[in-house]
Amino acid sequence: MMGKRLKEIFGLILINITLVSGSLNAETVYADTQAKIEIEKTEMPLKICVDEENKKTVLQIVAAWKKIYKNNGVELMVIPSGQKASEEKVQEIQNEITMGEGPDVFLAEGPNPTWSEQRAVVFEDPQKEMYQGTFLSLKPYMKYFDIDILEERILSAGMANEEQILLPMTYDYFLYAFTTQDLPENTEISRNWLELARQKEKAIQQIVGQRSGVQFFDTFSEVVDYKKKTLLYSEEQIKKVLDETAALKTRSLALNWKIKDTGVVSLNDLEELGGEKTVHTVFAMPNQEGGFTANVTLYAGINKNTKQPLKAVSFLQMLYSEEVLSGKGIELEDRREASNIRFPQGVSIYKKELEKRMRSLSRQDQKQIKTIQEEVKTVRFYSIWDRELNSLLSKYEAQEDEKQKEHVFTETIQKWKEKIQK
């Protein structure tokens, strides 16, 4: 079944759906093992926008969906890898959206500043698009999803104006793991960003200093309030963090300290800390509010232009079902479809996913990571603001005197304010 809540809603009976205008024809699709939605009867294929690296995974979901919702075609709109090819395809899709068309469903990534090779994405600022009405509100359809199996804090990142607009699929953040060779076991690590930046331990100074340029954006929570169209940090706050980070990087470069065995891993790769169940001192980079920031790495949404919203919802319902998220798969026609699916972008929003990932770790490491997870206070989408923040730090620290730094800072902030108003 598609989860406890869906069983309660659907069972194996016909449900009358009144969420779509009566002008839409609908057909009821039955299957012995699957909860179903009464979808629109249209000749149009369900168009799904997906990145190249997720194509094979999505095709497994498509195979199951087509067996249940019979005689319904699917067309994948694939964004290829590579800068030039992805830019061309993204521009084509964006043109279609502007004309009131485009994909029905998006399974998309935000512009991750830590990618080794940057590429174009359909939405460079997903949060902004949520407030601009690019996506169909999922509020009328959330009863068809078993949200009890999903991480609520991660799911809430897809809300705008108190409505669910996007559905996060995976998320990630960086972890730092020192063995006892570098730090005494259970070393107390500050949860305050400024205190962490000023800690006396050379190993911490060095690794935080080295990573601060790459991960500068993570020291902030959300940067822009699109409802009020304003920055969420004052110029004084941003300037203070710039100065502290630049000073930290300078201090770390001056250290003659060789780290013996330090792991910098993403939450997505935490299995690397396993092996012989080594005990580590594990911490993450706190943000200005004293908690940790998690970044949504993959999300799904429905185009506001779609003419077949229930088809789109039925596909997402399957994508976010416990059968798919758990890896168990959906039993259809004496075989399992869409089993052992795992998106490479990060840890799944499925509640049991992180616990499963940590099984190879020592109990002490598991305990520390669970504590960090509980202190994730901000969940946001990767966006152009991450690149903007990292770029500002790079330009700022490259200036030779305070006057030049002030000029770069003032000019950048002004451009940011203008960008927010557009």
C-alpha positions as CSV (number, residue, x, y, z in Angstrom):
1,M,0.0,0.0,0.0
2,M,1.0,3.6,-0.3
3,G,1.4,4.2,3.4
4,K,-0.9,4.1,6.4
5,R,-2.5,7.4,5.8
6,L,-3.3,6.7,2.2
7,K,-4.9,3.4,3.1
8,E,-7.2,5.2,5.4
9,I,-8.1,7.8,2.8
10,F,-8.5,5.5,-0.2
11,G,-8.8,1.8,0.7
12,L,-9.8,0.1,-2.5
13,I,-12.9,2.2,-3.3
14,L,-13.7,4.9,-5.8
15,I,-13.2,8.4,-4.4
16,N,-15.0,11.4,-5.9
17,I,-12.6,14.2,-6.4
18,T,-13.9,17.7,-6.5
19,L,-10.6,19.6,-6.5
20,V,-10.5,20.2,-10.3
21,S,-13.0,22.1,-12.3
22,G,-15.9,20.1,-13.6
23,S,-14.8,20.9,-17.2
24,L,-12.1,18.2,-16.8
25,N,-13.0,14.7,-17.7
26,A,-11.6,12.0,-15.3
27,E,-11.1,8.3,-15.4
28,T,-10.9,6.1,-12.4
29,V,-7.9,3.7,-12.5
30,Y,-8.0,0.5,-10.4
31,A,-5.3,-1.8,-9.2
32,D,-5.4,-4.5,-6.6
33,T,-2.4,-3.4,-4.7
34,Q,-2.3,0.4,-5.1
35,A,-4.1,3.4,-3.7
36,K,-5.1,5.6,-6.6
37,I,-6.3,9.1,-7.5
38,E,-9.0,9.8,-10.0
39,I,-6.9,11.5,-12.6
40,E,-7.9,13.6,-15.7
41,K,-8.7,11.8,-18.9
42,T,-6.5,13.6,-21.3
43,E,-4.5,12.7,-24.4
44,M,-1.6,14.8,-23.3
45,P,1.4,12.9,-21.8
46,L,2.6,13.8,-18.3
47,K,5.7,15.9,-18.9
48,I,8.4,15.6,-16.3
49,C,11.4,17.8,-16.1
50,V,14.5,16.0,-14.6
51,D,18.3,16.3,-14.6
52,E,20.3,13.8,-16.6
53,E,21.7,12.1,-13.4
54,N,18.2,11.3,-12.1
55,K,16.8,10.1,-15.4
56,K,17.2,6.4,-14.9
57,T,15.8,6.6,-11.4
58,V,12.7,8.6,-12.5
59,L,12.1,6.0,-15.3
60,Q,11.7,3.4,-12.6
61,I,9.0,5.4,-11.0
62,V,7.4,6.1,-14.4
63,A,7.3,2.3,-15.1
64,A,5.3,1.7,-11.9
65,W,3.1,4.7,-12.5
66,K,2.1,3.7,-16.0
67,K,1.2,0.2,-14.8
68,I,-1.3,1.6,-12.3
69,Y,-2.6,4.6,-14.3
70,K,-3.0,2.6,-17.6
71,N,-2.8,4.1,-21.0
72,N,-1.2,7.3,-19.8
73,G,1.9,8.5,-21.6
74,V,4.9,10.2,-20.0
75,E,7.5,12.5,-21.6
76,L,10.7,13.3,-19.9
77,M,12.2,16.7,-20.5
78,V,15.9,16.0,-19.5
79,I,18.4,18.7,-18.6
80,P,21.7,17.4,-19.8
81,S,25.0,17.6,-17.9
82,G,27.6,20.2,-19.0
83,Q,27.3,24.0,-18.8
84,K,26.5,24.8,-22.4
85,A,24.1,21.9,-23.1
86,S,22.2,22.5,-19.8
87,E,21.9,26.3,-20.5
88,E,20.3,25.6,-23.9
89,K,17.8,23.1,-22.5
90,V,17.0,25.3,-19.5
91,Q,16.4,28.3,-21.7
92,E,14.0,26.2,-23.8
93,I,12.0,25.1,-20.8
94,Q,11.9,28.6,-19.4
95,N,10.6,30.0,-22.7
96,E,7.8,27.4,-22.6
97,I,6.9,28.4,-19.0
98,T,6.7,32.0,-20.0
99,M,4.3,31.1,-22.8
100,G,2.0,29.3,-20.3
101,E,3.2,25.8,-21.1
102,G,6.2,23.8,-20.0
103,P,6.6,20.6,-17.9
104,D,3.8,19.4,-15.6
105,V,6.2,18.2,-12.9
106,F,9.6,19.4,-11.9
107,L,12.2,17.2,-10.1
108,A,14.9,19.8,-9.8
109,E,18.1,20.9,-8.1
110,G,19.1,24.3,-6.9
111,P,22.5,25.8,-8.0
112,N,24.9,24.1,-5.5
113,P,28.0,26.3,-5.1
114,T,30.0,23.2,-4.1
115,W,29.6,21.4,-7.4
116,S,32.9,20.6,-9.0
117,E,31.4,21.6,-12.4
118,Q,28.6,24.2,-12.4
119,R,25.6,23.8,-14.7
120,A,22.4,25.5,-15.4
121,V,19.3,24.8,-13.4
122,V,15.7,25.7,-14.2
123,F,15.2,27.8,-11.1
124,E,18.2,29.6,-9.6
125,D,16.1,30.8,-6.6
126,P,13.4,28.2,-5.8
127,Q,12.1,30.2,-2.8
128,K,11.6,33.3,-4.9
129,E,9.7,31.3,-7.5
130,M,7.4,30.0,-4.7
131,Y,6.4,33.5,-3.8
132,Q,6.1,34.6,-7.5
133,G,3.5,31.9,-8.2
134,T,5.6,29.7,-10.6
135,F,4.3,26.5,-9.0
136,L,0.9,25.1,-8.3
137,S,-0.1,25.3,-4.6
138,L,-0.2,21.7,-3.2
139,K,-2.4,22.8,-0.3
140,P,-5.6,21.1,-1.7
141,Y,-3.7,17.9,-2.4
142,M,-1.6,17.3,0.7
143,K,-4.2,14.9,2.0
144,Y,-3.0,12.4,-0.7
145,F,0.5,12.3,0.8
146,D,1.6,10.3,3.9
147,I,3.4,13.2,5.5
148,D,3.8,11.3,8.7
149,I,6.7,9.4,7.2
150,L,8.5,12.6,6.1
151,E,10.9,14.9,8.1
152,E,8.7,17.8,9.0
153,R,11.5,20.4,9.3
154,I,12.7,19.5,5.8
155,L,9.2,19.5,4.3
156,S,8.5,22.9,5.8
157,A,11.2,24.5,3.6
158,G,8.8,24.1,0.7
159,M,6.1,26.3,2.3
160,A,5.2,29.9,1.3
161,N,2.3,32.0,2.6
162,E,1.4,29.0,4.9
163,E,0.9,26.7,1.9
164,Q,2.9,23.8,0.7
165,I,4.3,24.8,-2.7
166,L,7.3,22.5,-3.2
167,L,8.2,19.1,-1.8
168,P,11.9,18.7,-0.8
169,M,13.2,15.2,-1.7
170,T,16.8,15.3,-0.4
171,Y,18.9,17.6,1.8
172,D,22.5,17.8,3.0
173,Y,25.1,19.7,5.1
174,F,28.8,19.3,6.0
175,L,30.2,17.5,9.0
176,Y,33.7,17.7,10.4
177,A,35.1,14.6,12.1
178,F,38.3,14.5,14.1
179,T,39.9,11.4,15.4
180,T,41.5,11.3,18.9
181,Q,44.8,11.8,17.1
182,D,43.8,15.4,16.3
183,L,41.4,16.2,19.1
184,P,40.7,14.5,22.5
185,E,37.7,12.3,22.5
186,N,34.5,14.3,23.2
187,T,36.1,17.7,22.8
188,E,33.5,20.3,23.5
189,I,32.8,22.2,20.3
190,S,31.2,25.6,20.4
191,R,27.7,25.9,18.9
192,N,28.3,29.6,18.4
193,W,29.8,30.7,15.1
194,L,32.0,33.4,16.4
195,E,33.3,31.3,19.3
196,L,34.0,28.4,16.9
197,A,35.9,30.8,14.6
198,R,38.0,31.9,17.6
199,Q,38.7,28.5,19.2
200,K,42.3,28.0,20.2
201,E,42.7,24.4,18.9
202,K,44.9,24.5,15.8
203,A,43.1,21.7,14.2
204,I,39.7,23.4,14.4
205,Q,41.2,26.8,13.4
206,Q,42.7,25.2,10.3
207,I,39.8,23.2,9.1
208,V,37.2,25.9,9.7
209,G,39.5,28.5,8.1
210,Q,40.1,26.3,5.1
211,R,36.4,25.5,4.6
212,S,35.1,29.0,5.3
213,G,35.6,30.2,1.8
214,V,33.8,27.2,0.3
215,Q,31.1,27.2,2.9
216,F,30.7,30.9,3.8
217,F,27.0,30.8,2.8
218,D,26.3,28.2,5.5
219,T,27.1,30.6,8.2
220,F,23.9,32.4,7.4
221,S,20.3,31.0,7.6
222,E,17.9,32.3,5.0
223,V,19.2,35.5,3.4
224,V,16.1,37.1,1.8
225,D,12.5,37.6,2.9
226,Y,10.6,37.5,-0.4
227,K,7.3,38.4,1.3
228,K,8.8,41.7,2.5
229,K,11.4,41.9,-0.3
230,T,14.3,42.7,2.0
231,L,17.5,41.2,3.3
232,L,17.2,39.3,6.6
233,Y,20.5,40.6,7.8
234,S,21.6,44.2,8.3
235,E,24.6,45.5,6.5
236,E,26.4,45.7,9.9
237,Q,25.8,42.0,10.5
238,I,27.0,41.0,7.1
239,K,30.1,43.2,7.4
240,K,31.0,41.7,10.8
241,V,30.8,38.1,9.5
242,L,33.0,39.1,6.5
243,D,35.7,40.6,8.7
244,E,35.6,37.6,11.1
245,T,35.8,35.1,8.3
246,A,38.6,36.9,6.5
247,A,40.6,37.1,9.7
248,L,40.0,33.4,10.4
249,K,41.3,32.4,7.0
250,T,44.4,34.5,7.5
251,R,45.1,32.9,10.9
252,S,44.5,29.4,9.5
253,L,47.0,29.9,6.6
254,A,49.7,31.0,9.1
255,L,49.3,27.7,11.1
256,N,52.0,25.1,10.7
257,W,49.7,22.3,11.8
258,K,49.3,19.0,9.9
259,I,46.0,17.4,10.5
260,K,46.5,13.6,10.7
261,D,43.1,12.2,10.0
262,T,40.3,14.7,9.6
263,G,37.1,13.8,7.7
264,V,35.2,16.6,6.0
265,V,32.1,14.7,4.8
266,S,28.6,15.7,3.8
267,L,25.7,14.2,5.6
268,N,25.1,12.3,2.4
269,D,28.5,10.6,2.7
270,L,28.6,10.0,6.4
271,E,29.2,6.2,5.8
272,E,32.8,7.2,5.1
273,L,33.2,7.6,8.9
274,G,32.3,4.0,9.5
275,G,34.6,1.1,8.7
276,E,36.1,-0.1,11.9
277,K,33.7,2.1,13.9
278,T,36.2,4.7,14.8
279,V,35.2,7.2,17.4
280,H,35.3,10.8,16.2
281,T,34.6,14.3,17.5
282,V,31.9,15.4,15.1
283,F,30.6,18.9,14.6
284,A,29.0,21.1,11.9
285,M,29.4,24.8,11.0
286,P,26.8,26.8,13.0
287,N,25.0,29.7,11.5
288,Q,24.5,33.2,13.0
289,E,21.5,32.0,15.0
290,G,23.5,29.3,16.8
291,G,21.8,26.4,15.0
292,F,22.8,24.6,11.8
293,T,21.7,25.1,8.3
294,A,20.6,22.2,6.0
295,N,20.3,22.7,2.3
296,V,17.6,21.2,0.1
297,T,19.5,19.5,-2.7
298,L,16.5,18.0,-4.7
299,Y,12.9,19.0,-4.7
300,A,9.6,18.4,-6.7
301,G,6.9,20.8,-7.7
302,I,4.0,21.2,-10.2
303,N,3.9,23.8,-12.9
304,K,1.0,26.3,-12.3
305,N,0.4,26.0,-16.1
306,T,-0.4,22.3,-16.0
307,K,-3.7,21.2,-17.5
308,Q,-3.6,17.9,-15.6
309,P,-2.9,18.6,-12.0
310,L,-4.2,15.3,-10.7
311,K,-2.0,13.4,-13.0
312,A,1.0,15.3,-11.7
313,V,-0.2,14.8,-8.0
314,S,-0.6,11.1,-8.6
315,F,3.0,10.8,-9.8
316,L,4.4,12.8,-6.9
317,Q,2.2,10.7,-4.5
318,M,4.0,7.6,-5.8
319,L,7.4,9.3,-5.7
320,Y,6.9,10.2,-2.0
321,S,5.3,6.9,-1.0
322,E,6.9,4.8,1.8
323,E,7.3,1.9,-0.8
324,V,9.6,4.1,-2.9
325,L,11.3,6.1,-0.2
326,S,12.1,3.0,1.9
327,G,13.5,1.1,-1.1
328,K,11.0,-1.7,-0.7
329,G,9.3,-1.0,-4.0
330,I,5.8,-1.4,-5.3
331,E,4.5,-5.0,-5.9
332,L,2.8,-5.1,-9.2
333,E,2.0,-8.0,-11.5
334,D,4.2,-10.4,-9.4
335,R,7.2,-8.2,-9.5
336,R,8.4,-5.2,-7.6
337,E,8.8,-1.9,-9.4
338,A,10.8,1.2,-8.2
339,S,12.7,-0.7,-5.5
340,N,16.0,0.3,-4.0
341,I,15.8,3.8,-5.4
342,R,18.2,6.4,-4.0
343,F,18.8,9.9,-5.3
344,P,22.5,10.8,-5.2
345,Q,21.9,14.4,-4.2
346,G,21.6,13.9,-0.5
347,V,19.8,12.2,2.4
348,S,16.1,11.4,1.7
349,I,13.3,13.3,3.5
350,Y,12.1,9.9,4.6
351,K,12.3,9.8,8.4
352,K,14.1,6.4,8.6
353,E,16.7,7.3,6.0
354,L,19.3,8.9,8.2
355,E,19.1,6.2,10.8
356,K,19.7,3.6,8.1
357,R,22.8,5.6,6.8
358,M,24.3,5.6,10.3
359,R,24.3,1.9,11.0
360,S,28.0,1.4,10.1
361,L,29.1,4.2,12.5
362,S,30.2,3.9,16.2
363,R,27.5,4.5,18.7
364,Q,29.3,7.6,19.9
365,D,29.4,9.0,16.3
366,Q,25.7,8.2,15.9
367,K,24.8,10.0,19.1
368,Q,26.8,13.1,18.0
369,I,25.2,13.2,14.6
370,K,21.7,12.8,16.0
371,T,22.4,15.8,18.3
372,I,23.5,17.9,15.3
373,Q,20.4,16.8,13.4
374,E,18.2,18.0,16.2
375,E,19.9,21.4,16.2
376,V,19.2,22.0,12.5
377,K,17.2,25.2,12.8
378,T,17.2,26.4,9.2
379,V,16.4,24.4,6.1
380,R,16.6,26.3,2.8
381,F,17.1,25.8,-0.9
382,Y,20.4,26.2,-2.6
383,S,20.1,29.4,-4.6
384,I,22.0,32.2,-6.3
385,W,22.4,33.8,-2.9
386,D,24.9,31.1,-1.9
387,R,27.1,32.0,-4.8
388,E,26.6,35.7,-4.1
389,L,27.8,35.3,-0.5
390,N,30.8,33.3,-1.5
391,S,31.7,35.7,-4.2
392,L,31.4,38.7,-1.9
393,L,33.8,37.1,0.6
394,S,36.3,36.4,-2.2
395,K,36.2,39.9,-3.6
396,Y,36.2,41.5,-0.1
397,E,39.3,39.7,1.2
398,A,41.2,40.3,-2.0
399,Q,41.2,44.1,-1.5
400,E,44.4,45.7,-0.2
401,D,43.0,48.4,2.2
402,E,39.8,49.2,4.1
403,K,38.6,51.8,1.7
404,Q,38.6,49.3,-1.2
405,K,36.9,46.7,1.0
406,E,34.2,49.3,1.9
407,H,33.6,50.1,-1.7
408,V,33.2,46.5,-2.8
409,F,30.9,45.8,0.1
410,T,28.7,48.9,-0.4
411,E,28.4,48.3,-4.2
412,T,27.5,44.6,-3.7
413,I,24.8,45.3,-1.1
414,Q,23.2,47.9,-3.4
415,K,23.1,45.4,-6.2
416,W,21.5,42.8,-3.9
417,K,18.8,45.2,-2.9
418,E,18.0,46.0,-6.5
419,K,17.9,42.3,-7.4
420,I,15.4,41.6,-4.5
421,Q,13.0,44.2,-5.8
422,K,12.8,42.7,-9.3
